[in-house]
mmCIF file of C-alpha atoms in Angstrom:
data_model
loop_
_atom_site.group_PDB
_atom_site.id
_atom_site.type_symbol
_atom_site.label_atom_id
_atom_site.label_comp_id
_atom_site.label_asym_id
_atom_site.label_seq_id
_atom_site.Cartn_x
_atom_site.Cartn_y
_atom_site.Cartn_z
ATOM 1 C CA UNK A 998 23.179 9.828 27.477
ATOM 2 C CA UNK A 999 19.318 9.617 26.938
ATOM 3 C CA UNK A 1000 17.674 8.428 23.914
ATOM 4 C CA UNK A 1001 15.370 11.250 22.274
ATOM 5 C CA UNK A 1002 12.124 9.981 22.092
ATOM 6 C CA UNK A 1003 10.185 9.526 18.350
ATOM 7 C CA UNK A 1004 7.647 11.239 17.352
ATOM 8 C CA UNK A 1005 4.937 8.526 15.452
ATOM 9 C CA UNK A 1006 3.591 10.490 12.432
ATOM 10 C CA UNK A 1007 1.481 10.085 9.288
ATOM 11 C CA UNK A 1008 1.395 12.490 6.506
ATOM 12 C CA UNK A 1009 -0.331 11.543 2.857
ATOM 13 C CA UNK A 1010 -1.251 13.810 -0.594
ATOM 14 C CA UNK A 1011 -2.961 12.885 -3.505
ATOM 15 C CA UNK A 1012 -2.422 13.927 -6.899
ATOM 16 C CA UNK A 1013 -4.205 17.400 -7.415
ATOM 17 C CA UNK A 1014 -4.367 17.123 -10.970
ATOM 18 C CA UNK A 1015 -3.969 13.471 -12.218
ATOM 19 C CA UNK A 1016 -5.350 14.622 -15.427
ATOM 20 C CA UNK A 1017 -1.877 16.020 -16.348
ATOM 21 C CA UNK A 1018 -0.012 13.059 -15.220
ATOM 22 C CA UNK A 1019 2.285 11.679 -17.758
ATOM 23 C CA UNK A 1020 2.220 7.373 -17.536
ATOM 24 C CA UNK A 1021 2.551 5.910 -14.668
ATOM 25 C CA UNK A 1022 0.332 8.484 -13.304
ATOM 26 C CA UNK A 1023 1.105 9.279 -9.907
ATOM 27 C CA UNK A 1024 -1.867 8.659 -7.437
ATOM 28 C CA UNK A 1025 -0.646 9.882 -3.688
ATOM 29 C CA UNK A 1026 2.442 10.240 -1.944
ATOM 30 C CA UNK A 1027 3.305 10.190 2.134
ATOM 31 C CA UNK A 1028 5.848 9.803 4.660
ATOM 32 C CA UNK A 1029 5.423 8.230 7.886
ATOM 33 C CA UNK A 1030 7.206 7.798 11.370
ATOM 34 C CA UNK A 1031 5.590 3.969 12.021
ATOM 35 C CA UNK A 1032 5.490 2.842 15.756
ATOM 36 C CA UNK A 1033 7.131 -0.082 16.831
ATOM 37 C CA UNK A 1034 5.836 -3.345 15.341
ATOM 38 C CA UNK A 1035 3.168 -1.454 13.435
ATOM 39 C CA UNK A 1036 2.467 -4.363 10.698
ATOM 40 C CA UNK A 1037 0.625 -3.087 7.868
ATOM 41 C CA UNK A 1038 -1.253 -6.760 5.933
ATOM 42 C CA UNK A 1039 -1.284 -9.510 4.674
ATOM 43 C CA UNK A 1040 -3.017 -6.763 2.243
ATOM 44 C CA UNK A 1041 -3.619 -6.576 -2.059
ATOM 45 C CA UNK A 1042 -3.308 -3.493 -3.876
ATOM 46 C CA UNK A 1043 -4.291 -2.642 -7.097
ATOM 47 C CA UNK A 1044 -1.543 0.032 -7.994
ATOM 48 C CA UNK A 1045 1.965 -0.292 -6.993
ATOM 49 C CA UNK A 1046 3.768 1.504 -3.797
ATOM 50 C CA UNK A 1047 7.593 1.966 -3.858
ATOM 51 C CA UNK A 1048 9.137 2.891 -0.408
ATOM 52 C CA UNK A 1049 12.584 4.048 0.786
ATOM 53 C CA UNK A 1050 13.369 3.910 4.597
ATOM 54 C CA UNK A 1051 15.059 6.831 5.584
ATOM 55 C CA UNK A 1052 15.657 5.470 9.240
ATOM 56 C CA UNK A 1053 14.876 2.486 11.285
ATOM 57 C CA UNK A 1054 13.918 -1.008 10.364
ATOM 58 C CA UNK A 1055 11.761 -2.995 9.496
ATOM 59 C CA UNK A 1056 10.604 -6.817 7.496
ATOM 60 C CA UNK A 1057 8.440 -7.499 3.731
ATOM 61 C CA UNK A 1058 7.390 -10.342 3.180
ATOM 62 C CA UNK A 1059 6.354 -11.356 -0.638
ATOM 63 C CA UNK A 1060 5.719 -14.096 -2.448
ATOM 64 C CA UNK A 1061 6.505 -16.247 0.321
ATOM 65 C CA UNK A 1062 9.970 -14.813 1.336
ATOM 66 C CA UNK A 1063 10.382 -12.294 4.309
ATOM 67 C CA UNK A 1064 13.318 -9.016 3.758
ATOM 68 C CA UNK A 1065 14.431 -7.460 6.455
ATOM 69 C CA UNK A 1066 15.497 -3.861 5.503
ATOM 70 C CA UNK A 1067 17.126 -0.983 6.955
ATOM 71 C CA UNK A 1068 17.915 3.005 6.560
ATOM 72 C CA UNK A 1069 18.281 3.409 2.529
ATOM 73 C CA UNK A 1070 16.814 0.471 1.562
ATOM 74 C CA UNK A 1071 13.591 0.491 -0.425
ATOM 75 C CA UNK A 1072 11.059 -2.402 -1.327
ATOM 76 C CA UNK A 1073 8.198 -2.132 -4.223
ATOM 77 C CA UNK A 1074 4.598 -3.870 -3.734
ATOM 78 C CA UNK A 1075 3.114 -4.421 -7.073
ATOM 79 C CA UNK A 1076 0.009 -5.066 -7.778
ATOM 80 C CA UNK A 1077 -2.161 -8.277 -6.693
ATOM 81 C CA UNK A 1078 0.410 -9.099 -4.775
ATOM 82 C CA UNK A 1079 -0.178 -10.488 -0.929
ATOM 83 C CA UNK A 1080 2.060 -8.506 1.130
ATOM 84 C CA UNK A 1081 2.940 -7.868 4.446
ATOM 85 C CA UNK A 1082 5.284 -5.125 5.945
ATOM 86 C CA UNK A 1083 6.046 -4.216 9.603
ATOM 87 C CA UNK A 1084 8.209 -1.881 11.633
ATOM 88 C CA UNK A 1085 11.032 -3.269 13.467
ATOM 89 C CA UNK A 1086 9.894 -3.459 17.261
ATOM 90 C CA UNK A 1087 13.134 -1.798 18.581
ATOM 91 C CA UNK A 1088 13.802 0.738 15.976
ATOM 92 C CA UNK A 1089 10.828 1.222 14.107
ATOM 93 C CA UNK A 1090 11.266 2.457 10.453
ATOM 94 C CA UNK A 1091 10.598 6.251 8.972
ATOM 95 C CA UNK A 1092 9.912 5.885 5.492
ATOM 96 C CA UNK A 1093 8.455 7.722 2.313
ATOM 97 C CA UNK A 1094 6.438 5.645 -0.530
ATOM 98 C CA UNK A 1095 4.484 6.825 -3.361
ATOM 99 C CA UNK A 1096 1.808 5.090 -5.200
ATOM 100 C CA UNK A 1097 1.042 5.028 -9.110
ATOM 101 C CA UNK A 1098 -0.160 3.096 -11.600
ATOM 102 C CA UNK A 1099 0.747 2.248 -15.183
ATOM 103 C CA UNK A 1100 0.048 0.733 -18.414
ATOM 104 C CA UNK A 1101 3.190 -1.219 -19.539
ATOM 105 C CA UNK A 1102 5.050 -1.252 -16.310
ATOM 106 C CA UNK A 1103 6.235 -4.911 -16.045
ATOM 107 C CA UNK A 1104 8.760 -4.855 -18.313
ATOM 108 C CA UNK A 1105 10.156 -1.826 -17.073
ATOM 109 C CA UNK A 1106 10.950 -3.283 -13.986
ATOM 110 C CA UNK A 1107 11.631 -6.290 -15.105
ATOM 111 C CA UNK A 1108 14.589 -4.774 -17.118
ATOM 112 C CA UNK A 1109 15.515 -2.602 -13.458
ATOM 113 C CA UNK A 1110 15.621 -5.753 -11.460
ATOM 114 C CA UNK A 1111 12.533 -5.200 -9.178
ATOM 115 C CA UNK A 1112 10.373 -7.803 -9.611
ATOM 116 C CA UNK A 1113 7.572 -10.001 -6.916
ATOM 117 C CA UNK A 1114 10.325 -12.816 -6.514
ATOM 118 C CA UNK A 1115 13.104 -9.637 -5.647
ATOM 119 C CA UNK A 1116 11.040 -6.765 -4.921
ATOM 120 C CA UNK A 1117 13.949 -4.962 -2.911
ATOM 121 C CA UNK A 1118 17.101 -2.711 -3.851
ATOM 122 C CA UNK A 1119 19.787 -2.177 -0.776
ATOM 123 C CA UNK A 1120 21.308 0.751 -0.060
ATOM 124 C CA UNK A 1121 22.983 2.458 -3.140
ATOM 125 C CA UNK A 1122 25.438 5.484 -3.293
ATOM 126 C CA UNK A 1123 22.472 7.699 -4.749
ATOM 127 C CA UNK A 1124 20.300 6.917 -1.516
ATOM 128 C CA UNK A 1125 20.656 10.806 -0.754
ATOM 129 C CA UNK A 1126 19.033 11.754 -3.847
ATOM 130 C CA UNK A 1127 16.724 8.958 -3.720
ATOM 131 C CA UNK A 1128 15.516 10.472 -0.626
ATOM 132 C CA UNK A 1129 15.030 13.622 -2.103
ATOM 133 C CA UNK A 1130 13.271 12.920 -4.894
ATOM 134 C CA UNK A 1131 10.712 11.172 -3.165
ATOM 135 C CA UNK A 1132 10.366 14.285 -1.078
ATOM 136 C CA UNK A 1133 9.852 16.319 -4.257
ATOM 137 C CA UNK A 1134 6.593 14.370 -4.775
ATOM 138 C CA UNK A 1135 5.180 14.817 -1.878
ATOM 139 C CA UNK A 1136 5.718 18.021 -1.404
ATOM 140 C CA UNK A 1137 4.396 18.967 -5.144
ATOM 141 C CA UNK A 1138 1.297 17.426 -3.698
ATOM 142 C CA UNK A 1139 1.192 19.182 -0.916
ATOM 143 C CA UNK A 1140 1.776 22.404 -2.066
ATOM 144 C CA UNK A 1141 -1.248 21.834 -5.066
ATOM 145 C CA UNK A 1142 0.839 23.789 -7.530
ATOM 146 C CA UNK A 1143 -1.003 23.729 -11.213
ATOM 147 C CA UNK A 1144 1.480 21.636 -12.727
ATOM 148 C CA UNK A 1145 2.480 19.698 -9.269
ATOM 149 C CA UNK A 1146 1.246 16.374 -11.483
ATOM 150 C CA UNK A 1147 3.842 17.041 -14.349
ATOM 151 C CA UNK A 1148 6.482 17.689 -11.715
ATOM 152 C CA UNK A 1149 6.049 14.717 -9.751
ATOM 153 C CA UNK A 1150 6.068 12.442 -13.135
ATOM 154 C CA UNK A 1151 9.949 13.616 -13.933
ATOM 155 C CA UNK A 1152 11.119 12.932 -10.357
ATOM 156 C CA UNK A 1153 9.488 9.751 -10.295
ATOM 157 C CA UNK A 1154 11.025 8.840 -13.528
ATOM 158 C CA UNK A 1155 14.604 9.528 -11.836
ATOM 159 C CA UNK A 1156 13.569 7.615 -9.149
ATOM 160 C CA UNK A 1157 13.171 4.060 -11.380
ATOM 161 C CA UNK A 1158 16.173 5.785 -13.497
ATOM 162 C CA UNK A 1159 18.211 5.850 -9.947
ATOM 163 C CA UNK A 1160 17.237 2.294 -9.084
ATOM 164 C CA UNK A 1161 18.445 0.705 -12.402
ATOM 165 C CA UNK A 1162 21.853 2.067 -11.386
ATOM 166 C CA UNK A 1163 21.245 0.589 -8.207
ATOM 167 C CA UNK A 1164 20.229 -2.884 -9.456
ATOM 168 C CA UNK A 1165 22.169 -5.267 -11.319
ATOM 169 C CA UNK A 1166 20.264 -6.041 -15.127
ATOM 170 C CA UNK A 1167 21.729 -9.969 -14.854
ATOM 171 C CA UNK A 1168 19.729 -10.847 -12.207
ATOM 172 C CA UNK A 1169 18.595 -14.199 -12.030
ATOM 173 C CA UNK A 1170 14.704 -14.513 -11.294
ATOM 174 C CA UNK A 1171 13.956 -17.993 -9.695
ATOM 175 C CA UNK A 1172 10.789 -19.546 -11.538
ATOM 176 C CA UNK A 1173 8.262 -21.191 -8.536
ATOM 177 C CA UNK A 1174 5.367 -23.088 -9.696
ATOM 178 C CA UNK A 1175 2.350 -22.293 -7.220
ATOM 179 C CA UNK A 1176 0.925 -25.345 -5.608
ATOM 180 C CA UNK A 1177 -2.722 -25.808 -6.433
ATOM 181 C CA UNK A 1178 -3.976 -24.137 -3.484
ATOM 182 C CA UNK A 1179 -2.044 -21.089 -3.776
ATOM 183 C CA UNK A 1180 -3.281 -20.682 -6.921
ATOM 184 C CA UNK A 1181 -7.075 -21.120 -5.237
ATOM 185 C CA UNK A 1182 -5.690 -18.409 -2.526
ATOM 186 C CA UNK A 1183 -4.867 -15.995 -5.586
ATOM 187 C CA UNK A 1184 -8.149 -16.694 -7.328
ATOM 188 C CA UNK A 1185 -10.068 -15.571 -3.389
ATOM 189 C CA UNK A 1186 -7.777 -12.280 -3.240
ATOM 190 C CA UNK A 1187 -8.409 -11.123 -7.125
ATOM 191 C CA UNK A 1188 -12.594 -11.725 -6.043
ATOM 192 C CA UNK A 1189 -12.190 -9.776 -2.788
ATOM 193 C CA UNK A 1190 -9.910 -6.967 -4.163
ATOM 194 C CA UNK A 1191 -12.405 -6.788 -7.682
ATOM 195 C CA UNK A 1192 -15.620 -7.128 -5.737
ATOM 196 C CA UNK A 1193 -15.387 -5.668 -1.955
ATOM 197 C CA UNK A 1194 -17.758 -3.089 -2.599
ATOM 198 C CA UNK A 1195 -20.933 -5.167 -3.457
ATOM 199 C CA UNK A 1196 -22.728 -7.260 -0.925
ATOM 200 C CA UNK A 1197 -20.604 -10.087 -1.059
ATOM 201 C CA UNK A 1198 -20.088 -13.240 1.400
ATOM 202 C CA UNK A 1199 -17.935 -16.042 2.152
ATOM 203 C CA UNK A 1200 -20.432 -18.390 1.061
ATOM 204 C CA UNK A 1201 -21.119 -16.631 -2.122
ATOM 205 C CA UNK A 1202 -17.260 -16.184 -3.007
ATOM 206 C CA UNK A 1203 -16.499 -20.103 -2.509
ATOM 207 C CA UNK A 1204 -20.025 -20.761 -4.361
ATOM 208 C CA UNK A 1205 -18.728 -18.702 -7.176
ATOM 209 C CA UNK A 1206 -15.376 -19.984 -6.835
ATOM 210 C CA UNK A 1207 -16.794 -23.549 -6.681
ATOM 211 C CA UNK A 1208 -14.823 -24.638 -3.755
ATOM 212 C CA UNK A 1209 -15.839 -25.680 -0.288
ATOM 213 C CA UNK A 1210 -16.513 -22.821 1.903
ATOM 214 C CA UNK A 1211 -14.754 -24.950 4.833
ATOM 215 C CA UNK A 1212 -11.619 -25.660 2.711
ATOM 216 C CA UNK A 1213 -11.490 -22.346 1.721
ATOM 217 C CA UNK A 1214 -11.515 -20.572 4.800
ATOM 218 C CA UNK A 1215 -9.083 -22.622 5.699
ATOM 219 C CA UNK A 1216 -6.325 -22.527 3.466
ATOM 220 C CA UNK A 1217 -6.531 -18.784 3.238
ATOM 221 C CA UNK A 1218 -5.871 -18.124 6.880
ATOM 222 C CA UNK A 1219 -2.816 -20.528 6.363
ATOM 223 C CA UNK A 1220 -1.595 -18.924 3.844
ATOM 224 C CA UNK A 1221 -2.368 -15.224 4.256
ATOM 225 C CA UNK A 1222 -2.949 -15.042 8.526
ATOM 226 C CA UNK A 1223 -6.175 -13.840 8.664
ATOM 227 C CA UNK A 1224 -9.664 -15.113 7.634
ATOM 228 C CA UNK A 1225 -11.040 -13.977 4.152
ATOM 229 C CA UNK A 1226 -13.924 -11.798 6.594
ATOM 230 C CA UNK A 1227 -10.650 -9.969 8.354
ATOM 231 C CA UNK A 1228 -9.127 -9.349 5.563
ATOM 232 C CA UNK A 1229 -11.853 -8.199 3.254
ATOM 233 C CA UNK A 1230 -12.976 -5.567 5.828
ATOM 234 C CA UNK A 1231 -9.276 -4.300 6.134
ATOM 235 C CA UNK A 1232 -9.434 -3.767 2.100
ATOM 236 C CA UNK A 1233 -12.875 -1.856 2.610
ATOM 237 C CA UNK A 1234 -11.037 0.072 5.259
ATOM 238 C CA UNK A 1235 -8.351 0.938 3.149
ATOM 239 C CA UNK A 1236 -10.267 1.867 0.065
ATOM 240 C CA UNK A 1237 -12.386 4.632 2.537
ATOM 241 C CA UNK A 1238 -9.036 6.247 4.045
ATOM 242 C CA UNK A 1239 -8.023 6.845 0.723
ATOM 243 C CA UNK A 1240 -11.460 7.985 -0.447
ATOM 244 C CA UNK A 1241 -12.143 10.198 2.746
ATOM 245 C CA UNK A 1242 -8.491 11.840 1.233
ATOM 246 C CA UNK A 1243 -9.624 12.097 -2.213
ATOM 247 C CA UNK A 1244 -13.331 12.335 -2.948
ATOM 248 C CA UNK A 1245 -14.273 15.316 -0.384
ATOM 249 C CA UNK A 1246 -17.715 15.933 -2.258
ATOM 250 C CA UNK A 1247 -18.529 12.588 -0.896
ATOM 251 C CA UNK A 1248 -20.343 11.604 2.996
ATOM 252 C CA UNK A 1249 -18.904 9.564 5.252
ATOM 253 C CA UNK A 1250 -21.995 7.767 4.956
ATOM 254 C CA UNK A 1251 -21.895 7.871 0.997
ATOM 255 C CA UNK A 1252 -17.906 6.031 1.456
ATOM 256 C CA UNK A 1253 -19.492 3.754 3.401
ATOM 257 C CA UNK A 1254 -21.797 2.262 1.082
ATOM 258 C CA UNK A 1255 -19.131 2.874 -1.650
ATOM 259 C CA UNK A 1256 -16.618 0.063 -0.035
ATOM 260 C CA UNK A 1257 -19.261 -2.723 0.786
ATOM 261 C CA UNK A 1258 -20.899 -1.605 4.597
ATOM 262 C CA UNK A 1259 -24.128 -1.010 4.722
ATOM 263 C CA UNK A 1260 -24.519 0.639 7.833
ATOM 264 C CA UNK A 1261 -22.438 3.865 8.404
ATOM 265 C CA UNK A 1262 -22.395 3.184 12.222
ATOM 266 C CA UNK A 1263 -20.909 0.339 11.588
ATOM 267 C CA UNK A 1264 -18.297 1.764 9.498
ATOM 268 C CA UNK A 1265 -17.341 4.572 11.525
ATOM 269 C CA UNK A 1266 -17.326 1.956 14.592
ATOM 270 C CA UNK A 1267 -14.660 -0.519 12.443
ATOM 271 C CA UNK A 1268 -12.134 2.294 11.220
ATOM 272 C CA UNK A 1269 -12.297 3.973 14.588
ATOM 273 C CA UNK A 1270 -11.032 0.941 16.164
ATOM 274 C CA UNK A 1271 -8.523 0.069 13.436
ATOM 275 C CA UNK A 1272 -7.076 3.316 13.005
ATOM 276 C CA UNK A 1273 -8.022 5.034 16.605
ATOM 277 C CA UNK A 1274 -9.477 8.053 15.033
ATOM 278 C CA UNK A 1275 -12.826 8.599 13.240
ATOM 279 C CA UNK A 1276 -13.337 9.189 9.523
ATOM 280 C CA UNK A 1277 -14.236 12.481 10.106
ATOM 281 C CA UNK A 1278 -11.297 13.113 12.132
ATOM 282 C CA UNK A 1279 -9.235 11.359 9.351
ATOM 283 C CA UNK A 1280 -10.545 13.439 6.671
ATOM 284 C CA UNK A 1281 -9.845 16.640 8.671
ATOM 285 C CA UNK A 1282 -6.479 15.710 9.513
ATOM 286 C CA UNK A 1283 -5.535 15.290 5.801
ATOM 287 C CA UNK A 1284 -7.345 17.996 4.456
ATOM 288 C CA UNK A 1285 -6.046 20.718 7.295
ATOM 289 C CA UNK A 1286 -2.886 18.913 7.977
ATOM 290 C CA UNK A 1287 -1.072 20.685 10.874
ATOM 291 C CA UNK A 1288 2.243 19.794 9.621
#
């Protein structure tokens, strides 16, 4: 018997009315069909993102320790956090996520059990509804009802509600002590991810750092993957998808400048090629989505 063949899709929306949001306020929400081995990092955010696989699988790696999960599992990326994720290369994950951000979050989480050093829940008997509810946010999005902010606020307060169920309360977070250069690795992410949109350089981070630029190079690529230049232009890249989404008043060109580039052909060049379409074609997609 054949194998149907999966269709690779990407589908985001951003809060229409944030101003209504009750804390955490709720920033966008998507679901996505990944392809196989699509890796996503080593990236920082500054907001958290909570998925749930609905299919598939796929690995997250935090604070040093690689998951692998599976259909109903979920894993939460909190902020200024290094993270990588990445579809499994056989079965490639489906997942939902939704992204917020919050003034007194930590203990919250601490008290469900989802913290950086055990950032996953498995599969729990209210995965169904789990699933659901992270549909509900989207699709208040989507639909850019007046009060789609309010409504997306209670189901994501089920959502943590569902996961303390989920989660044992007792569980034991192991204390690690960072090793001096880790710490100098978290000091060069918090300066990228505060200060990628002015004209900065790897010389003038390790200057203001007061390490050697050599030495500094070099233990972030071992302990991120990529070069501080790599990953500071995927973090400009990400900050323009989500402002092409969000800020439609604003030029491509006027994005541009906005994340650090300071020539729009050079922009428009660099997220073609990392996310095969063009910013304009991005922005149209997600405006006039087709599905």
């Amino acid at each position: 018997m054949s194998q149907s063949i999966p269709t690779y899709s990407y589908v985001v929306a951003s809060n229409p009315n944030p101003e209504l949001s009750l804390d955490p306020v709720i920033l966008f929400a998507g679901e996505s069909q990944t392809k196989p081995g699509h890796t996503l990092g080593p990236k920082m955010l500054d907001y958290y993102l909570l998925h749930t696989v609905l299919t598939g699988k796929g690995t997250y790696t935090c604070a040093g320790q690689t998951y692998t999960l599976q259909e109903g599992d979920s894993f939460l990326i909190e902020p200024e956090q290094l993270v990588t994720y990445a579809a499994d290369p056989f079965e490639p994950w489906h997942y939902r996520w939704i992204a917020f951000r919050g003034s007194n979050l930590t203990p919250i989480f601490q008290a469900i059990g989802l913290t950086p050093d055990h950032p996953i829940a498995r599969k729990g008997s209210n995965h169904n509804r789990l699933t659901v509810l992270f549909g509900r946010v989207f699709t208040a999005f989507r639909q850019r009802t007046p009060f789609a902010s309010l409504e997306a606020s209670g189901s994501l307060q089920l959502i943590l509600a569902s996961y303390g169920k989920i989660l044992s309360h007792t569980q034991q977070v192991e204390q690690t002590t960072p090793t001096p250069s880790t710490d100098i690795v978290r000091q060069a992410l918090r300066y990228l991810s505060t200060q990628y949109a002015e004209e900065i350089t790897i010389e003038t981070m390790a200057e203001g750092l007061g390490y050697n630029r050599a030495y500094l190079s070099r233990i972030f690529k071992e302990q991120t993957g990529v070069t501080p230049v790599t990953f500071l232009l995927h973090l400009r890249l990400d900050h323009a998808r989500r402002l092409l989404r969000e800020r439609i008043q604003l030029t491509v060109e006027q994005i541009a400048f906005s994340v650090g580039f300071r020539d729009p052909l050079y922009f428009s060049k660099q997220f073609k090629r990392m996310y095969n379409q063009s910013p304009t074609e991005y922005r149209q997609q997600q405006v006039n989505p087709q599905v």
